[in-house]
CSV table of C-alpha atoms in Angstrom, one decimal:
chain,number,residue,atom,x,y,z
A,665,MET,CA,9.8,12.5,-25.0
A,666,ALA,CA,10.0,11.2,-21.4
A,667,LYS,CA,10.6,14.8,-20.4
A,668,LYS,CA,7.2,16.0,-21.4
A,669,ALA,CA,4.4,16.0,-18.9
A,670,SER,CA,1.8,14.7,-21.4
A,671,PHE,CA,3.9,11.6,-21.9
A,672,TRP,CA,3.6,10.7,-18.3
A,673,ILE,CA,0.0,11.6,-18.0
A,674,ILE,CA,-0.7,9.1,-20.8
A,675,VAL,CA,1.4,6.4,-19.2
A,676,PHE,CA,-0.3,6.8,-15.9
A,677,ALA,CA,-3.8,6.9,-17.4
A,678,ALA,CA,-3.0,3.8,-19.4
A,679,ALA,CA,-1.8,2.1,-16.2
A,680,VAL,CA,-5.0,3.0,-14.4
A,681,VAL,CA,-7.1,1.6,-17.2
A,682,LEU,CA,-5.1,-1.6,-17.4
A,683,SER,CA,-5.3,-2.1,-13.7
A,684,LEU,CA,-9.1,-1.5,-13.7
A,685,ILE,CA,-9.5,-4.2,-16.4
A,686,ALA,CA,-7.3,-6.6,-14.3
A,687,MET,CA,-9.3,-5.9,-11.3
A,688,PHE,CA,-12.6,-6.8,-12.9
A,689,MET,CA,-11.1,-9.9,-14.4
A,690,ILE,CA,-9.9,-11.0,-11.0
A,691,LYS,CA,-13.1,-10.2,-9.2
A,692,TYR,CA,-15.5,-11.9,-11.6
A,693,ALA,CA,-13.4,-14.8,-12.7
A,694,ASN,CA,-13.7,-18.3,-11.5
A,695,LYS,CA,-17.3,-18.7,-10.4
A,696,ASN,CA,-16.4,-22.3,-9.6
A,697,ASN,CA,-14.5,-21.5,-6.5
A,698,ALA,CA,-16.4,-23.4,-3.9
A,699,THR,CA,-13.6,-24.5,-1.7
A,700,ALA,CA,-12.3,-22.2,1.0
A,701,GLU,CA,-8.8,-22.6,2.3
A,702,ILE,CA,-7.7,-21.1,5.5
A,703,TRP,CA,-3.9,-20.5,5.7
A,704,SER,CA,-2.0,-19.3,8.7
A,705,ASP,CA,1.6,-18.3,8.5
A,706,GLY,CA,2.1,-20.2,5.2
A,707,ARG,CA,0.5,-23.4,6.4
A,708,MET,CA,-3.0,-24.5,5.4
A,709,LEU,CA,-5.2,-25.2,8.4
A,710,GLU,CA,-8.5,-26.1,6.8
A,711,SER,CA,-10.0,-26.7,3.4
A,712,ILE,CA,-13.8,-26.4,3.4
A,713,ASP,CA,-16.2,-27.1,0.5
A,714,LEU,CA,-18.6,-24.2,0.9
A,715,ASN,CA,-21.2,-25.9,-1.2
A,716,GLU,CA,-21.5,-28.7,1.4
A,717,VAL,CA,-22.1,-26.3,4.3
A,718,ASP,CA,-25.8,-26.5,5.5
A,719,GLU,CA,-25.7,-24.5,8.7
A,720,PRO,CA,-23.4,-21.6,9.3
A,721,TYR,CA,-20.7,-22.3,11.9
A,722,LYS,CA,-17.7,-20.5,13.4
A,723,ILE,CA,-14.1,-21.4,13.5
A,724,THR,CA,-11.8,-19.6,15.9
A,725,VAL,CA,-8.1,-19.4,15.0
A,726,GLU,CA,-5.9,-18.7,18.0
A,727,TYR,CA,-2.3,-17.5,17.9
A,728,LYS,CA,0.6,-17.9,20.1
A,729,ASP,CA,0.7,-14.3,21.1
A,730,GLY,CA,-2.9,-14.5,22.3
A,731,GLY,CA,-4.6,-13.0,19.2
A,732,THR,CA,-7.7,-14.5,17.6
A,733,ASN,CA,-9.6,-14.4,14.4
A,734,GLU,CA,-13.2,-15.7,14.3
A,735,ILE,CA,-14.2,-17.1,11.0
A,736,LEU,CA,-17.9,-17.5,9.9
A,737,VAL,CA,-18.4,-20.4,7.5
A,738,ALA,CA,-21.8,-20.2,5.8
A,739,PRO,CA,-23.4,-22.0,2.8
A,740,GLY,CA,-21.5,-20.6,-0.2
A,741,GLU,CA,-19.5,-18.0,1.6
A,742,ILE,CA,-16.9,-17.4,4.2
A,743,SER,CA,-15.9,-14.3,6.2
A,744,VAL,CA,-14.1,-13.1,9.3
A,745,CYS,CA,-16.7,-11.9,11.8
A,746,ASN,CA,-14.3,-11.0,14.7
A,747,ALA,CA,-10.7,-10.2,15.1
A,748,ASP,CA,-8.6,-8.5,17.7
A,749,CYS,CA,-6.0,-7.2,15.2
A,750,PRO,CA,-5.5,-3.4,15.2
A,751,ASP,CA,-6.9,-2.5,11.9
A,752,LYS,CA,-9.7,-5.1,11.5
A,753,LEU,CA,-9.4,-4.9,7.7
A,754,CYS,CA,-10.2,-8.6,7.6
A,755,VAL,CA,-13.6,-8.0,9.2
A,756,LYS,CA,-14.3,-5.1,7.0
A,757,SER,CA,-13.5,-7.1,3.9
A,758,GLY,CA,-16.8,-8.8,4.3
A,759,ALA,CA,-17.6,-12.2,2.9
A,760,ILE,CA,-16.2,-13.9,-0.2
A,761,SER,CA,-18.1,-16.4,-2.2
A,762,SER,CA,-16.5,-16.3,-5.6
A,763,GLY,CA,-13.7,-14.7,-7.4
A,764,ASP,CA,-10.0,-14.7,-6.4
A,765,LEU,CA,-9.6,-11.8,-4.0
A,766,PRO,CA,-8.7,-13.3,-0.6
A,767,ILE,CA,-9.5,-12.2,2.9
A,768,VAL,CA,-6.3,-11.2,4.6
A,769,CYS,CA,-5.3,-10.4,8.2
A,770,LEU,CA,-1.8,-9.2,7.9
A,771,PRO,CA,-1.0,-8.8,11.6
A,772,HIS,CA,-2.0,-12.4,12.2
A,773,LYS,CA,-0.6,-13.8,8.9
A,774,LEU,CA,-4.0,-15.2,8.1
A,775,ILE,CA,-5.2,-15.7,4.5
A,776,ILE,CA,-8.6,-17.1,3.5
A,777,LYS,CA,-8.8,-17.9,-0.2
A,778,LEU,CA,-11.1,-19.7,-2.6
A,779,THR,CA,-10.0,-22.4,-5.0
A,780,GLY,CA,-11.6,-24.7,-7.4
A,781,GLY,CA,-11.2,-27.6,-5.0
A,782,ASN,CA,-8.8,-29.7,-7.0
A,783,LYS,CA,-5.1,-29.7,-7.3
A,784,TYR,CA,-4.9,-27.4,-10.2
A,785,ASP,CA,-5.3,-23.6,-10.1
A,786,ALA,CA,-7.1,-23.5,-13.5
A,787,VAL,CA,-8.6,-26.0,-15.8
A,788,VAL,CA,-8.2,-25.1,-19.5
A,789,GLY,CA,-10.7,-26.3,-22.0
A,790,GLY,CA,-13.2,-27.5,-19.3
A,791,ASN,CA,-16.9,-27.1,-19.3
B,317,MET,CA,26.1,20.8,8.1
B,318,LYS,CA,25.2,24.5,8.0
B,319,THR,CA,22.8,25.6,10.7
B,320,LYS,CA,20.2,26.9,8.3
B,321,LYS,CA,20.1,23.7,6.4
B,322,LEU,CA,20.0,21.6,9.5
B,323,THR,CA,17.1,23.7,10.9
B,324,LEU,CA,15.2,23.5,7.7
B,325,ALA,CA,15.7,19.7,7.6
B,326,ALA,CA,14.6,19.4,11.2
B,327,VAL,CA,11.4,21.4,10.5
B,328,LEU,CA,10.7,19.3,7.4
B,329,THR,CA,11.1,16.2,9.5
B,330,SER,CA,8.6,17.4,12.0
B,331,LEU,CA,6.2,18.3,9.2
B,332,ALA,CA,6.6,14.9,7.7
B,333,LEU,CA,6.0,13.3,11.1
B,334,ILE,CA,2.9,15.3,11.7
B,335,LEU,CA,1.5,14.4,8.3
B,336,PHE,CA,2.3,10.8,8.9
B,337,VAL,CA,0.8,10.5,12.3
B,338,VAL,CA,-2.4,12.5,11.5
B,339,GLU,CA,-2.9,10.4,8.4
B,340,ALA,CA,-2.5,7.2,10.4
B,341,GLN,CA,-5.5,8.2,12.5
B,342,ILE,CA,-7.8,8.3,9.4
B,343,PRO,CA,-9.8,5.1,9.3
B,344,PRO,CA,-9.1,3.1,6.1
B,345,VAL,CA,-11.6,3.9,3.4
B,346,VAL,CA,-11.0,0.6,1.7
B,347,PRO,CA,-10.4,-2.7,3.4
B,348,ILE,CA,-7.0,-3.2,1.8
B,349,ALA,CA,-3.8,-2.7,3.6
B,350,GLY,CA,-1.5,-0.1,2.3
B,351,ILE,CA,-4.0,2.3,0.7
B,352,LYS,CA,-3.3,5.7,2.1
B,353,LEU,CA,-2.8,9.3,1.0
B,354,GLY,CA,1.0,9.3,1.6
B,355,LEU,CA,1.0,13.0,2.5
B,356,ALA,CA,4.3,12.6,4.2
B,357,ASN,CA,5.8,12.0,0.8
B,358,ILE,CA,5.1,15.6,-0.1
B,359,VAL,CA,7.9,16.5,2.4
B,360,THR,CA,10.3,14.0,0.9
B,361,LEU,CA,9.7,15.6,-2.5
B,362,ILE,CA,10.2,19.1,-1.2
B,363,THR,CA,13.4,18.1,0.6
B,364,LEU,CA,14.8,16.6,-2.6
B,365,TYR,CA,14.1,19.6,-4.7
B,366,LEU,CA,14.9,22.3,-2.2
B,367,LEU,CA,17.8,20.7,-0.5
B,368,ASP,CA,19.6,17.6,-1.6
B,369,ARG,CA,19.4,13.8,-1.8
B,370,LYS,CA,21.3,13.1,1.4
B,371,THR,CA,19.2,15.4,3.5
B,372,ALA,CA,16.1,14.0,2.0
B,373,GLY,CA,17.2,10.5,2.9
B,374,ALA,CA,18.0,11.5,6.4
B,375,VAL,CA,14.6,13.2,6.8
B,376,LEU,CA,12.9,10.1,5.5
B,377,LEU,CA,14.8,7.8,7.8
B,378,CYS,CA,14.0,9.9,10.8
B,379,ARG,CA,10.3,10.1,9.8
B,380,ILE,CA,10.1,6.3,9.4
B,381,LEU,CA,11.7,5.5,12.7
B,382,LEU,CA,10.0,8.1,14.8
B,383,GLY,CA,6.7,7.7,12.9
B,384,SER,CA,6.6,4.0,13.8
B,385,LEU,CA,7.3,4.9,17.4
B,386,PHE,CA,4.5,7.4,17.6
B,387,ALA,CA,1.9,5.8,15.5
B,388,GLY,CA,2.8,2.3,14.6
B,389,ASN,CA,4.1,-1.1,15.7
B,390,ALA,CA,6.8,-3.5,14.7
B,391,VAL,CA,4.8,-4.8,11.7
B,392,SER,CA,4.1,-1.3,10.3
B,393,LEU,CA,7.8,-0.4,10.7
B,394,ILE,CA,8.8,-3.1,8.3
B,395,TYR,CA,6.2,-2.1,5.7
B,396,SER,CA,7.0,1.6,6.2
B,397,ALA,CA,10.7,1.0,5.8
B,398,ALA,CA,10.3,-1.3,2.7
B,399,GLY,CA,8.0,1.2,1.0
B,400,GLY,CA,10.0,4.2,2.0
B,401,LEU,CA,13.3,2.7,0.9
B,402,LEU,CA,12.2,1.8,-2.6
B,403,CYS,CA,10.2,5.0,-3.0
B,404,PHE,CA,13.3,7.0,-2.1
B,405,ILE,CA,15.6,5.0,-4.3
B,406,VAL,CA,13.3,5.6,-7.3
B,407,MET,CA,12.6,9.3,-6.6
B,408,ALA,CA,16.2,10.2,-5.8
B,409,SER,CA,17.3,8.6,-9.0
B,410,VAL,CA,15.0,10.4,-11.3
B,411,TYR,CA,14.2,13.7,-9.7
B,412,LYS,CA,17.2,15.6,-11.2
B,413,ILE,CA,16.5,14.3,-14.7
B,414,MET,CA,12.8,15.0,-14.5
B,415,GLY,CA,13.1,18.5,-13.2
B,416,GLU,CA,10.6,20.7,-11.5
B,417,LYS,CA,7.9,20.5,-14.1
B,418,LEU,CA,7.6,16.7,-13.8
B,419,ILE,CA,7.4,16.6,-10.0
B,420,PHE,CA,4.0,14.9,-10.2
B,421,ALA,CA,5.6,12.1,-12.3
B,422,VAL,CA,8.4,11.6,-9.8
B,423,SER,CA,5.8,11.5,-7.0
B,424,VAL,CA,3.7,8.9,-8.9
B,425,LEU,CA,6.7,6.7,-9.6
B,426,GLY,CA,7.7,7.0,-6.0
B,427,ALA,CA,4.2,6.0,-4.9
B,428,VAL,CA,4.1,3.1,-7.2
B,429,ALA,CA,7.5,1.9,-5.9
B,430,HIS,CA,6.3,2.4,-2.4
B,431,ASN,CA,3.2,0.2,-2.9
B,432,THR,CA,5.1,-2.4,-4.8
B,433,ALA,CA,7.6,-2.8,-2.1
B,434,GLN,CA,4.8,-3.1,0.5
B,435,LEU,CA,3.0,-5.6,-1.7
B,436,VAL,CA,6.2,-7.7,-2.0
B,437,ALA,CA,6.7,-7.5,1.8
B,438,ALA,CA,3.1,-8.6,2.3
B,439,ALA,CA,3.5,-11.5,-0.1
B,440,VAL,CA,6.7,-12.7,1.7
B,441,ILE,CA,4.8,-12.8,4.9
B,442,GLY,CA,1.4,-13.9,3.7
B,443,GLY,CA,1.8,-15.8,0.4
B,444,LYS,CA,1.4,-15.2,-3.3
B,445,ALA,CA,-2.3,-14.5,-3.1
B,446,MET,CA,-1.3,-11.0,-2.0
B,447,PHE,CA,-0.4,-10.1,-5.5
B,448,LEU,CA,-4.0,-10.2,-6.4
B,449,TYR,CA,-4.2,-6.7,-4.8
B,450,ALA,CA,-1.6,-5.3,-7.2
B,451,PRO,CA,-4.1,-3.6,-9.6
B,452,VAL,CA,-5.8,-1.8,-6.7
B,453,LEU,CA,-2.5,-0.7,-5.2
B,454,ILE,CA,-1.3,0.6,-8.6
B,455,ILE,CA,-4.4,2.7,-9.1
B,456,SER,CA,-4.2,4.0,-5.6
B,457,ALA,CA,-0.5,4.9,-6.0
B,458,ILE,CA,-1.1,6.8,-9.3
B,459,VAL,CA,-4.0,8.7,-7.9
B,460,THR,CA,-2.5,9.6,-4.5
B,461,GLY,CA,0.9,10.2,-6.1
B,462,SER,CA,-0.5,12.7,-8.5
B,463,PHE,CA,-2.2,14.6,-5.7
B,464,THR,CA,0.9,14.7,-3.4
B,465,GLY,CA,3.0,15.5,-6.5
B,466,ILE,CA,0.9,18.5,-7.5
B,467,THR,CA,1.0,19.8,-3.9
B,468,ALA,CA,4.8,19.4,-3.8
B,469,TYR,CA,5.0,21.1,-7.2
B,470,PHE,CA,3.3,24.3,-6.0
B,471,ILE,CA,5.4,24.4,-2.8
B,472,VAL,CA,8.6,24.1,-4.7
B,473,LYS,CA,7.5,26.6,-7.3
B,474,TYR,CA,6.8,29.2,-4.7
B,475,ALA,CA,9.6,28.2,-2.4
B,476,GLU,CA,11.3,31.6,-2.6
B,477,LYS,CA,8.1,33.3,-1.4
B,478,LEU,CA,7.2,30.7,1.2
B,479,LEU,CA,10.7,30.2,2.6
B,480,PRO,CA,12.7,33.4,2.0
B,481,GLY,CA,16.4,32.7,2.0
B,482,TYR,CA,16.2,29.0,2.2
B,483,LYS,CA,19.0,28.7,-0.4
B,484,ASN,CA,22.0,28.8,1.9
């Protein structure tokens, strides 16, 4: 059966559908993510409760090789507003305010992600 | 290596390089690292089906090394190598069994392998949160893999007309 084209078409179509479902689950899950964590090269630099932010402010992360990322912290959301990496995908990602998709700057090994603000990744049976 | 085969391999390598470099100039449609058309993979597929595994591997290796020199940097070389390696291992293992009719499936499997390897490399460097991009990368691999696979299918199918006498 694995030699028929139709078999593979069905397999791939199913994979696409499953991935789409997973994507939506990831994007719209966890509305309680109010704490932003800024990680650089595997170490956490900052943990910011976005709900407690009144005025937007900027954090500049500098790297040993001279590169920089400028992070804009605003009430309820966080984004990278400036970067000198070659692809600038981190800037183009826009702001994150909920959900689990992080902002990533691969060349600078920078990850900004949202968490629930406590030690656990998920609370089962909560409100 | 016979001269004809060597020449063909060299031309294919150039083709792969051109596709790779040109594609690298296209600005990312989506702000996610690793999503690309993968046009150079068409050449890897053609080389597998028209020549042989070893030649395809050599062509791929040359393309990865030279491609990173022309249009990449140290970081992109690692990702390119990781993706290319796993993609090749997968495609070279199944292409004979799948046959010509299923080139598109070989291509998709290769593309999925490619993106998976890049995802793992990104996670090693940047942390487990990278895996959240898995669904996007899988969809991208299936879509682009189908496209490149169908292209390769037609080239292989009409190889005799396009490349008269390529069979040494």
